[in-house]
XYZ file of C-alpha atoms in Angstrom:
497
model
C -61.650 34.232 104.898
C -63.984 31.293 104.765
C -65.010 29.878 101.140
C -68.675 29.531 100.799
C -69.977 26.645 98.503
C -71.041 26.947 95.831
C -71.933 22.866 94.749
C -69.049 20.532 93.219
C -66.828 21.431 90.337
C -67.975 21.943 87.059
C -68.553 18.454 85.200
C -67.355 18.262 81.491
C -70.938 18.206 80.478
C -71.075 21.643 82.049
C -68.098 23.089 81.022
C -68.790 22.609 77.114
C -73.361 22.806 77.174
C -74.797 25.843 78.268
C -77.735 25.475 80.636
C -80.960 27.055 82.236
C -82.027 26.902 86.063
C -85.330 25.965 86.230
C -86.821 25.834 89.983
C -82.985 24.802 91.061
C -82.485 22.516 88.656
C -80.409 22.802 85.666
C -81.839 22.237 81.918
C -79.056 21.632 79.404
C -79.238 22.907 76.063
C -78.729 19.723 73.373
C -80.817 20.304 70.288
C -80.760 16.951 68.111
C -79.530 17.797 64.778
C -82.643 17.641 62.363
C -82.417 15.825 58.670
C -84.289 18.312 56.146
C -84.670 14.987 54.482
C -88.204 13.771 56.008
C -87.024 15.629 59.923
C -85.189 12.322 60.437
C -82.976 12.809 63.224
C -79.116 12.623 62.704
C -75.909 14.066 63.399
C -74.743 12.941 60.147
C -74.441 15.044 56.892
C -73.572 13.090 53.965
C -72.822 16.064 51.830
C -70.607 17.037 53.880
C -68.650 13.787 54.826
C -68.695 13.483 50.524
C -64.753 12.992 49.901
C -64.021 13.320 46.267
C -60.691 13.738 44.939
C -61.347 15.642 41.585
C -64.879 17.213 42.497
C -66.668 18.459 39.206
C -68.649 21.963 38.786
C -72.385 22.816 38.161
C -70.747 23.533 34.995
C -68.389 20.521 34.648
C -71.861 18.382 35.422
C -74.004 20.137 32.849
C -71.931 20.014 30.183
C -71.639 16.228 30.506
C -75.338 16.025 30.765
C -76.037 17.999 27.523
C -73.780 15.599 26.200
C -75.115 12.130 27.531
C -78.759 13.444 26.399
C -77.576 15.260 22.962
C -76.621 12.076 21.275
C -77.198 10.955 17.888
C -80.437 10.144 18.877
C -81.190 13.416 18.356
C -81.240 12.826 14.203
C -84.079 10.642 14.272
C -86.705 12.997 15.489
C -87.970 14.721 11.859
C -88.758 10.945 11.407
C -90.410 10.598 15.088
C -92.200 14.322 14.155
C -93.615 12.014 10.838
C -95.552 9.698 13.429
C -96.972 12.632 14.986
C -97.372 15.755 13.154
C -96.100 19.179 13.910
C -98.349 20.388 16.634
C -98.843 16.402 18.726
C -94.768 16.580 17.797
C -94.011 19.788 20.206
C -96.997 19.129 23.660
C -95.516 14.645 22.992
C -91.322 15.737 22.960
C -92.616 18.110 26.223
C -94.393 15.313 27.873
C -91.229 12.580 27.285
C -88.780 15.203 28.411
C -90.954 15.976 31.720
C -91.305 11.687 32.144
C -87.477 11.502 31.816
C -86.332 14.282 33.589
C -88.816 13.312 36.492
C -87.794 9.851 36.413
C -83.796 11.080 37.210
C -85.456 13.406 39.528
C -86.715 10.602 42.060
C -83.708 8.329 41.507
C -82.044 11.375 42.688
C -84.446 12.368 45.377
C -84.302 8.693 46.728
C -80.449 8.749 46.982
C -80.216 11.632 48.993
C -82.947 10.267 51.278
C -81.186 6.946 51.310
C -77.813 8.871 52.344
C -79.342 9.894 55.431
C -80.820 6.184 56.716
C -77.228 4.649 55.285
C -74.681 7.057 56.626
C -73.228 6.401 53.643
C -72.320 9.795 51.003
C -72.608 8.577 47.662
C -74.479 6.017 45.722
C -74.723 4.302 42.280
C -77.761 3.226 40.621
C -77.969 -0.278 41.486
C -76.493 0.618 45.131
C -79.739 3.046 45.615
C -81.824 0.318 44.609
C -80.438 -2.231 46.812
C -80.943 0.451 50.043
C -84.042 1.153 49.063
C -84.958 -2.703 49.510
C -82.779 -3.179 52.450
C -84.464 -0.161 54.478
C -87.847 -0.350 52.531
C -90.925 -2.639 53.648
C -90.235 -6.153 54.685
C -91.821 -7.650 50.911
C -88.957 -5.439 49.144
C -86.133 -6.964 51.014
C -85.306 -9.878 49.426
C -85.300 -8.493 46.046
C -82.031 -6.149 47.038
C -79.581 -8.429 45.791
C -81.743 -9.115 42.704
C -82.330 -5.597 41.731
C -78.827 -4.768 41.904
C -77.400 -7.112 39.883
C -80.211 -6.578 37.366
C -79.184 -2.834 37.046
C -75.690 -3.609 37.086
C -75.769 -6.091 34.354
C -78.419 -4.308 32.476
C -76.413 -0.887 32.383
C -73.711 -2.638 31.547
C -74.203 -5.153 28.554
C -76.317 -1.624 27.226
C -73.545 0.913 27.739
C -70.976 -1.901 26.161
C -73.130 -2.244 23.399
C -73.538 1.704 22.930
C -69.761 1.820 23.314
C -69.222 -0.624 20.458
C -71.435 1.108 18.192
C -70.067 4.259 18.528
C -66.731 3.042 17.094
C -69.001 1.897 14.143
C -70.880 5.099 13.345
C -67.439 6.838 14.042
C -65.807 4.375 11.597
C -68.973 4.931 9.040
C -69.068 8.208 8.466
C -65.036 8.567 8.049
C -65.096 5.964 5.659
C -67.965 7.719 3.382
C -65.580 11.099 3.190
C -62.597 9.277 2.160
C -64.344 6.974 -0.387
C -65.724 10.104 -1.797
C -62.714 11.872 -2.279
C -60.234 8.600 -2.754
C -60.048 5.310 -4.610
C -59.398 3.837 -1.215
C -61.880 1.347 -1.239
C -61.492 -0.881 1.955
C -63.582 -2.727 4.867
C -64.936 -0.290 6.853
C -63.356 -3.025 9.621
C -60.342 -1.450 9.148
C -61.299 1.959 9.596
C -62.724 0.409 13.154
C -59.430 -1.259 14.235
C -57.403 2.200 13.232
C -59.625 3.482 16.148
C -58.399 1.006 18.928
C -55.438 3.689 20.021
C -57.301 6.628 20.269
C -60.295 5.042 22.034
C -57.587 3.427 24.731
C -56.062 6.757 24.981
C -59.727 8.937 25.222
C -60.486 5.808 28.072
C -57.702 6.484 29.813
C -58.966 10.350 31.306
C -59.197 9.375 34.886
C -62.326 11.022 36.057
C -64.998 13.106 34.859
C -63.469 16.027 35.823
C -61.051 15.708 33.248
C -63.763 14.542 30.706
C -65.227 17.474 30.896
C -63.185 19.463 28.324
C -63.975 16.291 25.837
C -67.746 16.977 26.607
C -67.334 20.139 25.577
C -65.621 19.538 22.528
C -68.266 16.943 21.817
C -70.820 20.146 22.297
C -69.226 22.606 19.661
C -69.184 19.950 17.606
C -72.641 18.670 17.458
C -73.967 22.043 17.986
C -71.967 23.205 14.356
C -73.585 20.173 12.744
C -76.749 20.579 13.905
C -76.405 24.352 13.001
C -75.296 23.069 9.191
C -77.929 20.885 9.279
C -80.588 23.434 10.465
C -79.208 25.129 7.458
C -80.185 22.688 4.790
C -83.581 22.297 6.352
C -84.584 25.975 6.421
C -83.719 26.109 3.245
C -86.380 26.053 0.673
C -88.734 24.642 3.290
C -92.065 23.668 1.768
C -95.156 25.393 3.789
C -96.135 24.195 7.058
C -99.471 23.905 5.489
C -98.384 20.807 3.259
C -97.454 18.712 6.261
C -99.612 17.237 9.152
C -100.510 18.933 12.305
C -101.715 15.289 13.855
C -101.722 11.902 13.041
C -103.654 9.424 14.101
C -103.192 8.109 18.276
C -102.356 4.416 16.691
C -99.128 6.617 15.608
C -98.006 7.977 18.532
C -96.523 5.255 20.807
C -93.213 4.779 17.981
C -93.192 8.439 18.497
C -93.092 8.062 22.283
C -90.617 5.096 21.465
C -87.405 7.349 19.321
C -87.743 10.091 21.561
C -87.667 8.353 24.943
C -84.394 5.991 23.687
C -82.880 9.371 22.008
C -83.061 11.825 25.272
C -82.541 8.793 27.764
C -79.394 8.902 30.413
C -80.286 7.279 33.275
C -76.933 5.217 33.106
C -75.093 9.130 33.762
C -77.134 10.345 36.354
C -75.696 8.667 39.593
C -72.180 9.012 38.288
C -72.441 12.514 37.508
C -74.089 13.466 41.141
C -71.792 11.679 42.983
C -68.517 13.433 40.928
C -70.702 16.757 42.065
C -68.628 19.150 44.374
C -72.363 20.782 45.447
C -74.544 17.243 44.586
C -77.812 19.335 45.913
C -77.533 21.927 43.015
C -78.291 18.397 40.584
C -82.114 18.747 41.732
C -84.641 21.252 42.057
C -86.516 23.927 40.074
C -83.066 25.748 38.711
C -81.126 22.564 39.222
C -78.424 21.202 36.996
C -80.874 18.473 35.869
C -83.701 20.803 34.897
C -81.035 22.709 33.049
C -79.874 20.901 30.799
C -82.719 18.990 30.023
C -84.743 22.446 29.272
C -81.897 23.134 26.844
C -82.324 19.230 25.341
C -85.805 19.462 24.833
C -85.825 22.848 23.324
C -83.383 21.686 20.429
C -85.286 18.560 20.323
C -88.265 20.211 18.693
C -86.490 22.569 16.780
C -85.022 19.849 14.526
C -87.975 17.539 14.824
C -90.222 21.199 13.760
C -87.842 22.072 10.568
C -86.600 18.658 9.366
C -90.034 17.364 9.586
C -91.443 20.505 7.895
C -88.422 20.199 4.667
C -88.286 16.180 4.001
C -92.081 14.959 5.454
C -92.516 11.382 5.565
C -89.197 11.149 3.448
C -87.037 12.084 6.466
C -85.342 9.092 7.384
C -83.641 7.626 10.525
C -81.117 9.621 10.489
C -81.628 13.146 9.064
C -78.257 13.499 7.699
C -79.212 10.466 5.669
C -81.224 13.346 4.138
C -78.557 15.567 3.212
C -76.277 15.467 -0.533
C -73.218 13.831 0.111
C -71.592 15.852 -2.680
C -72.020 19.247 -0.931
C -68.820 20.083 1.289
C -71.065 21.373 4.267
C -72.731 18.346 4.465
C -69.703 16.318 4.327
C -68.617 18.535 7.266
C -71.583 17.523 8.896
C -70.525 13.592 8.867
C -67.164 14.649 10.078
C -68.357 17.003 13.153
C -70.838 14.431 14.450
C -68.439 11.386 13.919
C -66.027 13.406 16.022
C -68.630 14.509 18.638
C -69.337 10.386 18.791
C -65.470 10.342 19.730
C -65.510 12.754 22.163
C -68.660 11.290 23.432
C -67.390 7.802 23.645
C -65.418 8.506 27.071
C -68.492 9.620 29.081
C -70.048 6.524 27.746
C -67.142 4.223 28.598
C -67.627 5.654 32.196
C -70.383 3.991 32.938
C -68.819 0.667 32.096
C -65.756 1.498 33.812
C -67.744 2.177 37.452
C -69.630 -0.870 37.211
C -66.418 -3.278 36.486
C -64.500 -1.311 38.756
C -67.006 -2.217 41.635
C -67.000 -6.408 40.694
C -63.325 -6.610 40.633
C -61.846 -4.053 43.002
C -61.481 -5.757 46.246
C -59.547 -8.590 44.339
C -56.864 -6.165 43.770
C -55.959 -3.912 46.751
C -51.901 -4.128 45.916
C -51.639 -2.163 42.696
C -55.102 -1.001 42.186
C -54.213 2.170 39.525
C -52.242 -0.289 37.456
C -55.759 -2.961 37.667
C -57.739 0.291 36.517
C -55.631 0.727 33.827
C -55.668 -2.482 32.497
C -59.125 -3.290 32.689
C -59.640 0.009 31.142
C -57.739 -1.066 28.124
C -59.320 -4.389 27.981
C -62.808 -3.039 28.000
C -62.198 -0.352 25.264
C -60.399 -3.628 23.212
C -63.427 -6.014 23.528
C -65.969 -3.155 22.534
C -63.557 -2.379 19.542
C -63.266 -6.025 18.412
C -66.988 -6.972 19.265
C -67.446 -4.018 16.601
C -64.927 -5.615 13.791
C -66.383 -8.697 14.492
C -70.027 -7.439 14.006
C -70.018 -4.247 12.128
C -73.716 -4.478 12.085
C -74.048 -4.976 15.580
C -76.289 -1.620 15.875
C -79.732 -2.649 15.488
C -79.305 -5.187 18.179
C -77.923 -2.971 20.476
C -81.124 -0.982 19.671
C -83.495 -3.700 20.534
C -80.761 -4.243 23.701
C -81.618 -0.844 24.570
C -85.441 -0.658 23.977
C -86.104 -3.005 26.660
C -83.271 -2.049 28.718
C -83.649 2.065 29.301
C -87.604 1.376 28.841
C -87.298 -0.551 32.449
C -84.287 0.756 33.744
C -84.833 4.390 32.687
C -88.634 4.304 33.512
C -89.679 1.643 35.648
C -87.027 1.220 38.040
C -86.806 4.886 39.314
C -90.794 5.057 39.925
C -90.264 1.478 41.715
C -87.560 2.596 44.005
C -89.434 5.567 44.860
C -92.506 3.644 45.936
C -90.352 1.250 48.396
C -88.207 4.284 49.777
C -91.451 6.244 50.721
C -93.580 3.098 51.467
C -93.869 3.287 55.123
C -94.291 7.682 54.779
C -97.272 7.722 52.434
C -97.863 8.950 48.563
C -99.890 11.869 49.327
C -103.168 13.308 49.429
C -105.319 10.879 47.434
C -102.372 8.915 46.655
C -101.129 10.938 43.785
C -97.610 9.782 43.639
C -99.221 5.918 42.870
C -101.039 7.559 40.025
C -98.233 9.569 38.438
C -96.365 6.815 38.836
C -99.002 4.497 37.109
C -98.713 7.484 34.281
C -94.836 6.377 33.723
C -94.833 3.488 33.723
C -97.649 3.111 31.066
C -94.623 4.995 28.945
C -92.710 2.178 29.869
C -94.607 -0.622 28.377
C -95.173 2.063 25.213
C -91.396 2.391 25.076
C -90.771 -1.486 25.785
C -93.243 -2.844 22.993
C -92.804 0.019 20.471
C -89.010 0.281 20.492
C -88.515 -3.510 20.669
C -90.813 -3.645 17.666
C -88.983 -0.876 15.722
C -85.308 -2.459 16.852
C -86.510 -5.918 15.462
C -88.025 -4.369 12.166
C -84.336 -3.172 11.492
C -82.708 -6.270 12.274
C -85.097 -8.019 9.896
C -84.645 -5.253 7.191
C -80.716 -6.076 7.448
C -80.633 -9.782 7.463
C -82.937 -9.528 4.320
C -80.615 -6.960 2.600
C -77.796 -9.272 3.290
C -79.137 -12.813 3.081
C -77.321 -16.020 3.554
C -77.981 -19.573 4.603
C -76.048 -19.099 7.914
C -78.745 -16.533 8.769
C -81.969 -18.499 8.304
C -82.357 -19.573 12.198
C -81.943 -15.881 13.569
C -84.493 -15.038 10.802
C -86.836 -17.703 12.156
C -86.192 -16.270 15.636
C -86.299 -12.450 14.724
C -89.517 -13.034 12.642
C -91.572 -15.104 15.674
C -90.517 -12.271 17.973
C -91.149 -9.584 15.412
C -95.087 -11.263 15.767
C -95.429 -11.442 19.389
C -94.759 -7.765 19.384
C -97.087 -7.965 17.001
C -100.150 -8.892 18.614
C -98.607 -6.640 22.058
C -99.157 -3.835 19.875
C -103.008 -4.877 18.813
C -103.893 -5.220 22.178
C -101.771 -2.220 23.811
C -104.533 0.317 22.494
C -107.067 -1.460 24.170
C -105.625 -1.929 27.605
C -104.051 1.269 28.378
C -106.652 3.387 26.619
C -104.159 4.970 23.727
């Protein structure tokens, strides 16, 4: 029997890729694997290639965000419904929640575009900002380096700070119930070093997955104080009729400026998509982000609505400021939230701990779980004696964070969106440089109005408690206190307000 031929032996190309005869030729079958991101053209998949050893849930990642954006923030906003009025109050806390969700949105957005053109599967802040720059337009790359430390340092010093005086307010409100029901009359000092062990312990929870629970906690406990709180201002609650339905526009931008500082989180957002087991559920019209910051906004206006409505232009910076300090319930109120502050203080501390973690672990490859422990310690230490060594370290944390989350929170995202989309467009008629011109007028706002407000209270202190050692920082405060100042005369005019 003679073998006919039939060509040479199948190659391995052959073997594995199914192919088409076209006109005796063969056509083999290789479709290029398409990027949804923009139809760039990879074989890569960062969400898949994502390794994370304690992955957190849709669930896990929303309850941290209702937590990060439910702060005690939340208390100033009858006073930030007072600049307003009832009705501006409502359409304004809409409008800052849409700026600051859409501002997470595009950080967010840009990673996962970034992912794609780095091979790389997750991201922090200041690492998105540095790709952006590095695969952006040729002007944007030699501010990478810049931009990165600038986050990195910014988040920092601000999260530090906000660490530091949560051991105050947690300290605060402890020592108010005990004086009331004690003769134990002490430094409220003391009440922050007790705090030094549980704060190392709370800091030492490993990931966020494990923080969840605290988050949580932090959630029934606010929520029952709000609830009590809700309580008091429902009850005997003059008629809407008494109070303003608008103020006047001059009154609006320290409106703009409590609200945007009160609901702001940008610190939490790369941290808590890149602990994601699904990070694509973070984004989109049902996503994680929209969520919780539906939820956020909708409890925002309640108790801006009622504790506006019940105190009027008496409310003060705190609403439970507002409430008797005799009555048990409200007593309980000081308790939950200084508790919920607790809780609160390890999602904070995160942020801290990723951004140290980054500067110092390739130093220490040997015994890096023991390094992580020990800088974890030595963090939660320095915030605890910063705070006993400046118990009223608060309002300049607040001006700290006024100019801080203004640009970080507001500015940055809209400018790393314009460099990671540079060379694809901004749509028809350019409507992403417009929207984007819309936030970051918000910016300044929140720059100039909450540095203005932040330096009022640091003035208001230093005169409440004067002494000769504090008559340069007066000086200081007071010749910044009138450059902001004129900023504000002139703000009006230039952005049309």
């Amino acid at each position: 029997m003679v073998n006919e031929y039939t060509g040479p032996p199948p190659q391995e190309l052959e073997t594995f890729i199914s192919k088409d005869q076209k006109n005796g030729s063969s056509t083999y079958k290789i479709a290029p694997a398409t990027n949804v991101e923009k139809g760039i053209l990879s074989d890569y998949d960062p969400f898949k290639e994502r390794k994370v050893d304690h992955p957190t849930s849709d669930m896990d990642t929303l309850t941290h965000l209702l937590k990060a954006s439910l702060g005690t923030g939340i208390l100033a906003m009858p006073l930030a419904f007072s600049y307003s009025g009832l009705v501006t109050g409502i359409f304004a806390t809409i409008l800052t929640a849409l700026i600051c969700t859409h501002c997470a949105y595009i950080l967010v957005k840009c990673s996962h575009s970034l992912y794609y053109r780095t091979r790389r599967s997750t991201m922090n802040f200041s690492e998105v900002a540095e790709a952006a720059c590095l695969n952006g337009p040729a002007w944007a790359r030699p501010w990478a380096q810049f931009l990165k430390h600038f986050i990195n340092y910014g988040l920092f010093i601000t999260y530090f700070g906000t660490c530091s005086v949560y051991t105050v307010i947690i300290a605060e409100n402890f020592q108010q119930i005990i004086q009331h029901y004690t003769e134990w009359n002490v430094d409220v000092r003391v009440y922050i070093a007790i705090l030094l062990i549980p704060l190392i312990l709370l800091s030492w929870v490993p990931n966020l997955k494990y923080l969840a629970p605290f988050s949580s906690v932090a959630n029934i406990f606010m929520g029952i104080g709000l609830l009590i709180t809700f309580y008091y201002c429902v009850t005997d609650m003059p008629n809407i009729s008494e109070r303003e339905m608008h103020t006047s526009l001059l009154q609006i931008p320290p409106f703009f400026g409590i609200t945007i500082f009160a609901m702001e989180a940008i610190g939490v957002v790369m941290p808590l998509e890149n602990s994601m087991k699904t990070p694509k559920h973070f984004i989109g019209i049902c996503g994680v982000l929209n969520q919780g910051m539906s939820g956020v906004t909708l409890v925002y206006i309640l108790l801006g609505f009622v504790g506006y409505v019940k105190y009027g232009n008496e409310a003060k910076g705190s609403i439970t400021l507002n409430l008797p300090i005799e009555d048990l319930a409200a007593q309980t109120v000081k308790i939950l939230i200084a508790l919920a502050v607790y809780c609160t203080f390890g999602l904070q501390f995160y942020v801290c701990l990723e951004i140290g973690w980054d500067f110092i672990k390739d130093k220490f490859r040997k015994r890096p779980l023991l390094v992580n422990y020990m800088m974890r310690t030595v963090l939660v230490t320095a915030a605890v004696l910063l705070a006993v060594a400046v118990p009223t370290i608060g309002p300049f944390v607040g001006l700290l964070g006024a100019f801080c989350f203004s640009i970080l929170g507001l500015l940055v995202p809209v400018l790393i969106e314009m460099i990671t989309y540079w060379d694809e467009g901004f749509g028809k008629l350019n409507w992403i440089i417009w929207k984007n011109v819309i936030v970051c007028i918000f910016g300044i706002l929140a720059l100039v109005f909450g540095s203005k407000d932040a330096i009022a209270d640091i003035m208001k202190m230093y005169n409440e408690n004067p002494s000769a050692d504090n008559a340069t920082t007066i000086l200081a405060i007071t010749n910044m206190n009138e450059i902001v100042e004129e900023l504000t005369t002139l703000l009006p005019t230039t952005t049309g307000v």
